[in-house]
Short mmCIF file of C-alpha atoms in Angstrom, two decimals:
data_model
loop_
_atom_site.label_atom_id
_atom_site.label_comp_id
_atom_site.label_asym_id
_atom_site.label_seq_id
_atom_site.Cartn_x
_atom_site.Cartn_y
_atom_site.Cartn_z
CA UNK A 94 50.11 -116.54 51.18
CA UNK A 95 48.45 -119.93 50.80
CA UNK A 96 48.95 -122.37 53.67
CA UNK A 97 46.91 -125.20 52.16
CA UNK A 98 47.24 -126.60 48.69
CA UNK A 99 44.10 -128.18 47.24
CA UNK A 100 44.91 -130.37 44.27
CA UNK A 101 42.76 -132.65 42.18
CA UNK A 102 43.32 -135.03 39.31
CA UNK A 103 40.91 -133.38 36.87
CA UNK A 104 38.53 -130.46 36.54
CA UNK A 105 35.59 -132.82 37.13
CA UNK A 106 36.90 -133.36 40.68
CA UNK A 107 36.14 -129.70 41.46
CA UNK A 108 32.49 -130.60 42.12
CA UNK A 109 33.76 -132.44 45.22
CA UNK A 110 36.82 -130.38 46.09
CA UNK A 111 34.97 -127.04 46.00
CA UNK A 112 33.61 -128.03 49.41
CA UNK A 113 37.18 -128.11 50.74
CA UNK A 114 37.80 -124.61 49.41
CA UNK A 115 34.49 -123.29 50.77
CA UNK A 116 35.18 -124.69 54.24
CA UNK A 117 38.68 -123.21 54.31
CA UNK A 118 37.22 -119.88 53.14
CA UNK A 119 34.71 -119.99 56.00
CA UNK A 120 37.59 -120.50 58.44
CA UNK A 121 39.74 -117.78 56.90
CA UNK A 122 42.48 -120.18 55.78
CA UNK A 123 44.43 -119.08 52.72
CA UNK A 124 44.63 -121.78 50.06
CA UNK A 125 45.39 -122.43 46.44
CA UNK A 126 43.71 -124.81 44.00
CA UNK A 127 45.33 -126.65 41.09
CA UNK A 128 44.58 -129.48 38.71
CA UNK A 129 47.50 -131.90 39.00
CA UNK A 130 47.06 -135.33 37.48
CA UNK A 131 49.34 -138.13 38.63
CA UNK A 132 48.85 -139.88 35.29
CA UNK A 133 48.39 -137.13 32.72
CA UNK A 134 50.67 -134.41 34.14
CA UNK A 135 53.39 -136.23 36.12
CA UNK A 136 55.92 -133.41 35.74
CA UNK A 137 53.37 -130.90 37.05
CA UNK A 138 52.78 -133.20 40.02
CA UNK A 139 56.50 -133.51 40.70
CA UNK A 140 57.04 -129.75 40.46
CA UNK A 141 54.05 -129.02 42.69
CA UNK A 142 54.92 -131.52 45.42
CA UNK A 143 58.66 -130.81 45.39
CA UNK A 144 58.10 -127.04 45.77
CA UNK A 145 55.11 -127.08 48.14
CA UNK A 146 56.99 -126.47 51.39
CA UNK A 147 59.30 -123.87 49.87
CA UNK A 148 56.23 -121.98 48.62
CA UNK A 149 54.86 -121.78 52.17
CA UNK A 150 52.29 -124.56 52.11
CA UNK A 151 51.80 -126.42 55.39
CA UNK A 152 49.22 -129.03 54.31
CA UNK A 153 48.24 -130.53 50.96
CA UNK A 154 44.72 -131.84 50.37
CA UNK A 155 44.54 -134.07 47.31
CA UNK A 156 41.28 -135.26 45.79
CA UNK A 157 41.31 -138.06 43.26
CA UNK A 158 38.98 -140.61 41.74
CA UNK A 159 39.41 -143.99 40.14
CA UNK A 160 42.97 -145.25 40.54
CA UNK A 161 43.50 -142.23 42.84
CA UNK A 162 47.28 -142.14 42.85
CA UNK A 163 47.51 -138.37 43.35
CA UNK A 164 47.52 -138.26 47.18
CA UNK A 165 50.05 -141.07 47.56
CA UNK A 166 52.37 -139.79 44.86
CA UNK A 167 52.21 -136.32 46.41
CA UNK A 168 53.02 -137.75 49.84
CA UNK A 169 56.02 -139.57 48.38
CA UNK A 170 57.50 -136.25 47.22
CA UNK A 171 56.92 -133.93 50.20
CA UNK A 172 57.35 -134.07 53.95
CA UNK A 173 54.15 -132.06 54.43
CA UNK A 174 50.99 -133.73 55.72
CA UNK A 175 48.89 -134.95 52.80
CA UNK A 176 45.17 -135.52 53.26
CA UNK A 177 43.45 -137.63 50.62
CA UNK A 178 39.85 -137.19 49.52
CA UNK A 179 38.40 -140.08 47.51
CA UNK A 180 36.26 -138.64 44.74
CA UNK A 181 33.20 -140.68 43.85
CA UNK A 182 33.74 -142.56 40.60
CA UNK A 183 31.10 -143.73 38.17
CA UNK A 184 32.16 -147.36 38.03
CA UNK A 185 32.55 -148.20 41.73
CA UNK A 186 31.01 -145.20 43.52
CA UNK A 187 34.31 -144.14 45.06
CA UNK A 188 35.26 -147.43 46.69
CA UNK A 189 38.10 -147.78 44.16
CA UNK A 190 39.30 -144.28 45.07
CA UNK A 191 39.03 -144.95 48.80
CA UNK A 192 40.98 -148.19 48.65
CA UNK A 193 43.66 -146.68 46.40
CA UNK A 194 44.24 -143.81 48.82
CA UNK A 195 43.94 -145.64 52.14
CA UNK A 196 46.23 -148.57 51.19
CA UNK A 197 49.54 -146.72 51.28
CA UNK A 198 52.68 -148.68 52.10
CA UNK A 199 54.26 -148.15 55.50
CA UNK A 200 56.46 -145.07 55.43
CA UNK A 201 54.35 -142.95 53.04
CA UNK A 202 51.34 -141.80 55.09
CA UNK A 203 48.23 -140.22 53.62
CA UNK A 204 45.44 -139.20 55.97
CA UNK A 205 42.41 -140.58 54.16
CA UNK A 206 38.96 -139.06 54.56
CA UNK A 207 35.46 -140.17 53.54
CA UNK A 208 34.31 -140.47 49.95
CA UNK A 209 32.91 -137.33 48.35
CA UNK A 210 31.56 -134.12 49.87
CA UNK A 211 31.84 -135.25 53.51
CA UNK A 212 35.48 -136.15 52.98
CA UNK A 213 36.18 -132.84 51.24
CA UNK A 214 34.71 -130.87 54.13
CA UNK A 215 36.45 -132.99 56.76
CA UNK A 216 39.79 -132.66 54.94
CA UNK A 217 39.47 -128.89 55.26
CA UNK A 218 38.59 -129.18 58.95
CA UNK A 219 41.46 -131.58 59.62
CA UNK A 220 43.88 -129.40 57.68
CA UNK A 221 42.71 -126.37 59.67
CA UNK A 222 43.13 -128.32 62.93
CA UNK A 223 46.72 -129.14 61.95
CA UNK A 224 47.42 -125.47 61.24
CA UNK A 225 45.62 -124.42 64.45
CA UNK A 226 48.25 -126.22 66.52
CA UNK A 227 50.49 -123.20 65.92
CA UNK A 228 47.87 -120.52 65.17
CA UNK A 229 45.74 -119.46 68.13
CA UNK A 230 43.49 -117.20 66.05
CA UNK A 231 42.69 -120.08 63.70
CA UNK A 232 42.15 -122.35 66.69
CA UNK A 233 39.55 -119.91 67.98
CA UNK A 234 37.82 -119.69 64.57
CA UNK A 235 37.75 -123.49 64.33
CA UNK A 236 36.23 -123.77 67.81
CA UNK A 237 33.61 -121.16 66.88
CA UNK A 238 32.81 -123.05 63.64
CA UNK A 239 32.29 -126.26 65.59
CA UNK A 240 30.15 -124.52 68.21
CA UNK A 241 27.98 -123.03 65.47
CA UNK A 242 27.58 -126.48 63.94
CA UNK A 243 26.51 -127.87 67.32
CA UNK A 244 24.11 -124.98 67.89
CA UNK A 245 22.57 -125.64 64.47
CA UNK A 246 21.41 -129.14 65.36
CA UNK A 247 17.69 -129.23 66.07
CA UNK A 248 16.46 -130.79 69.29
CA UNK A 249 13.17 -131.92 67.77
CA UNK A 250 12.73 -133.87 64.53
CA UNK A 251 9.86 -131.74 63.19
#
Protein backbone atom coordinates (compact mmCIF):
# COMPACT_ATOMS: atom_id res chain seq x y z
CA UNK A 1 0.00 0.00 0.00
CA UNK A 2 1.31 3.43 -0.93
CA UNK A 3 2.56 5.58 1.94
CA UNK A 4 3.55 8.57 -0.18
CA UNK A 5 1.45 10.29 -2.77
CA UNK A 6 3.34 12.04 -5.56
CA UNK A 7 1.14 14.48 -7.41
CA UNK A 8 1.89 16.98 -10.12
CA UNK A 9 -0.04 19.61 -12.00
CA UNK A 10 0.57 18.23 -15.50
CA UNK A 11 2.28 15.39 -17.32
CA UNK A 12 5.15 17.73 -18.23
CA UNK A 13 6.02 17.91 -14.51
CA UNK A 14 6.92 14.20 -14.59
CA UNK A 15 10.38 15.09 -15.96
CA UNK A 16 11.07 16.62 -12.53
CA UNK A 17 8.90 14.44 -10.30
CA UNK A 18 10.27 11.15 -11.68
CA UNK A 19 13.30 11.83 -9.49
CA UNK A 20 11.05 11.73 -6.43
CA UNK A 21 9.67 8.37 -7.50
CA UNK A 22 13.13 6.98 -8.29
CA UNK A 23 14.50 8.04 -4.90
CA UNK A 24 11.54 6.50 -3.06
CA UNK A 25 12.00 3.32 -5.11
CA UNK A 26 15.66 3.19 -4.09
CA UNK A 27 14.60 3.44 -0.45
CA UNK A 28 11.85 0.84 -0.79
CA UNK A 29 9.04 3.30 -0.03
CA UNK A 30 5.69 2.46 -1.60
CA UNK A 31 4.19 5.39 -3.48
CA UNK A 32 1.60 6.38 -6.02
CA UNK A 33 1.77 9.00 -8.77
CA UNK A 34 -1.10 11.07 -10.15
CA UNK A 35 -1.65 14.13 -12.30
CA UNK A 36 -3.84 16.46 -10.25
CA UNK A 37 -4.17 20.03 -11.47
CA UNK A 38 -5.34 22.68 -9.02
CA UNK A 39 -6.68 24.74 -11.92
CA UNK A 40 -7.80 22.25 -14.55
CA UNK A 41 -9.05 19.38 -12.36
CA UNK A 42 -10.18 20.96 -9.07
CA UNK A 43 -12.61 18.15 -8.24
CA UNK A 44 -9.86 15.57 -8.76
CA UNK A 45 -7.66 17.59 -6.41
CA UNK A 46 -10.40 17.79 -3.78
CA UNK A 47 -11.13 14.06 -4.01
CA UNK A 48 -7.43 13.17 -3.85
CA UNK A 49 -6.58 15.38 -0.89
CA UNK A 50 -9.75 14.62 1.07
CA UNK A 51 -9.23 10.85 0.76
CA UNK A 52 -5.43 10.71 1.11
CA UNK A 53 -5.26 9.77 4.79
CA UNK A 54 -8.13 7.29 4.55
CA UNK A 55 -6.31 5.56 1.68
CA UNK A 56 -3.23 5.06 3.87
CA UNK A 57 -1.01 7.87 2.65
CA UNK A 58 1.27 9.41 5.28
CA UNK A 59 2.94 12.15 3.19
CA UNK A 60 2.00 13.97 0.00
CA UNK A 61 4.68 15.38 -2.30
CA UNK A 62 3.25 17.89 -4.76
CA UNK A 63 5.19 19.26 -7.70
CA UNK A 64 3.91 22.29 -9.56
CA UNK A 65 5.13 25.00 -11.87
CA UNK A 66 4.03 28.51 -12.67
CA UNK A 67 1.31 29.68 -10.29
CA UNK A 68 2.00 26.45 -8.35
CA UNK A 69 -1.16 26.31 -6.28
CA UNK A 70 -1.23 22.50 -6.07
CA UNK A 71 0.85 22.03 -2.87
CA UNK A 72 -0.96 24.75 -0.94
CA UNK A 73 -4.42 23.71 -2.03
CA UNK A 74 -3.58 20.11 -1.13
CA UNK A 75 -2.34 21.20 2.30
CA UNK A 76 -5.57 23.10 2.87
CA UNK A 77 -7.58 19.89 2.43
CA UNK A 78 -5.56 17.30 4.40
CA UNK A 79 -3.87 17.09 7.78
CA UNK A 80 -1.01 15.08 6.25
CA UNK A 81 2.41 16.67 5.74
CA UNK A 82 2.63 18.19 2.27
CA UNK A 83 6.02 18.77 0.67
CA UNK A 84 6.10 21.13 -2.29
CA UNK A 85 8.50 20.86 -5.21
CA UNK A 86 8.74 23.94 -7.42
CA UNK A 87 8.97 22.80 -11.03
CA UNK A 88 11.13 24.95 -13.26
CA UNK A 89 8.97 27.13 -15.51
CA UNK A 90 9.91 28.56 -18.88
CA UNK A 91 9.10 32.17 -18.10
CA UNK A 92 10.81 32.65 -14.73
CA UNK A 93 12.96 29.52 -14.34
CA UNK A 94 10.99 28.27 -11.35
CA UNK A 95 11.21 31.38 -9.18
CA UNK A 96 7.47 31.93 -9.71
CA UNK A 97 6.82 28.34 -8.60
CA UNK A 98 9.10 28.66 -5.58
CA UNK A 99 7.51 31.87 -4.36
CA UNK A 100 3.99 30.54 -4.91
CA UNK A 101 4.71 27.45 -2.82
CA UNK A 102 6.83 28.97 -0.06
CA UNK A 103 4.52 31.94 0.65
CA UNK A 104 1.72 30.04 2.38
CA UNK A 105 -0.38 31.87 4.94
CA UNK A 106 0.12 31.00 8.59
CA UNK A 107 -1.88 27.91 9.47
CA UNK A 108 -1.50 26.06 6.15
CA UNK A 109 2.09 24.76 6.10
CA UNK A 110 3.84 23.37 3.04
CA UNK A 111 7.41 22.17 3.39
CA UNK A 112 9.02 23.75 0.35
CA UNK A 113 12.07 22.25 -1.33
CA UNK A 114 14.49 23.50 -3.99
CA UNK A 115 13.51 24.16 -7.59
CA UNK A 116 13.69 21.20 -9.95
CA UNK A 117 15.52 17.89 -9.70
CA UNK A 118 17.31 18.66 -6.42
CA UNK A 119 14.01 19.56 -4.79
CA UNK A 120 12.34 16.42 -6.15
CA UNK A 121 15.08 14.20 -4.72
CA UNK A 122 15.13 16.05 -1.39
CA UNK A 123 11.33 15.84 -1.11
CA UNK A 124 11.62 12.06 -1.34
CA UNK A 125 14.38 12.01 1.27
CA UNK A 126 12.44 14.30 3.61
CA UNK A 127 9.27 12.28 3.12
CA UNK A 128 11.21 9.09 3.88
CA UNK A 129 12.71 10.71 7.00
CA UNK A 130 9.20 11.57 8.21
CA UNK A 131 8.09 7.98 7.68
CA UNK A 132 11.30 6.66 9.28
CA UNK A 133 10.30 8.22 12.60
CA UNK A 134 7.97 5.24 13.06
CA UNK A 135 9.65 2.68 10.78
CA UNK A 136 13.01 1.38 11.99
CA UNK A 137 13.67 -0.64 8.83
CA UNK A 138 13.18 2.45 6.68
CA UNK A 139 15.34 4.44 9.08
CA UNK A 140 18.13 1.92 8.52
CA UNK A 141 17.71 2.05 4.72
CA UNK A 142 17.79 5.85 4.81
CA UNK A 143 20.96 5.83 6.90
CA UNK A 144 22.55 3.36 4.47
CA UNK A 145 21.53 5.55 1.50
CA UNK A 146 23.15 8.57 3.12
CA UNK A 147 26.31 6.62 3.98
CA UNK A 148 26.58 5.43 0.38
CA UNK A 149 26.21 9.01 -0.81
CA UNK A 150 29.00 10.09 1.54
CA UNK A 151 31.21 7.20 0.46
CA UNK A 152 30.66 8.20 -3.18
CA UNK A 153 32.26 11.62 -2.77
CA UNK A 154 35.77 11.69 -4.20
CA UNK A 155 38.62 12.96 -2.05
CA UNK A 156 40.59 14.27 -5.01
CA UNK A 157 39.27 16.52 -7.79
CA UNK A 158 40.86 14.57 -10.66
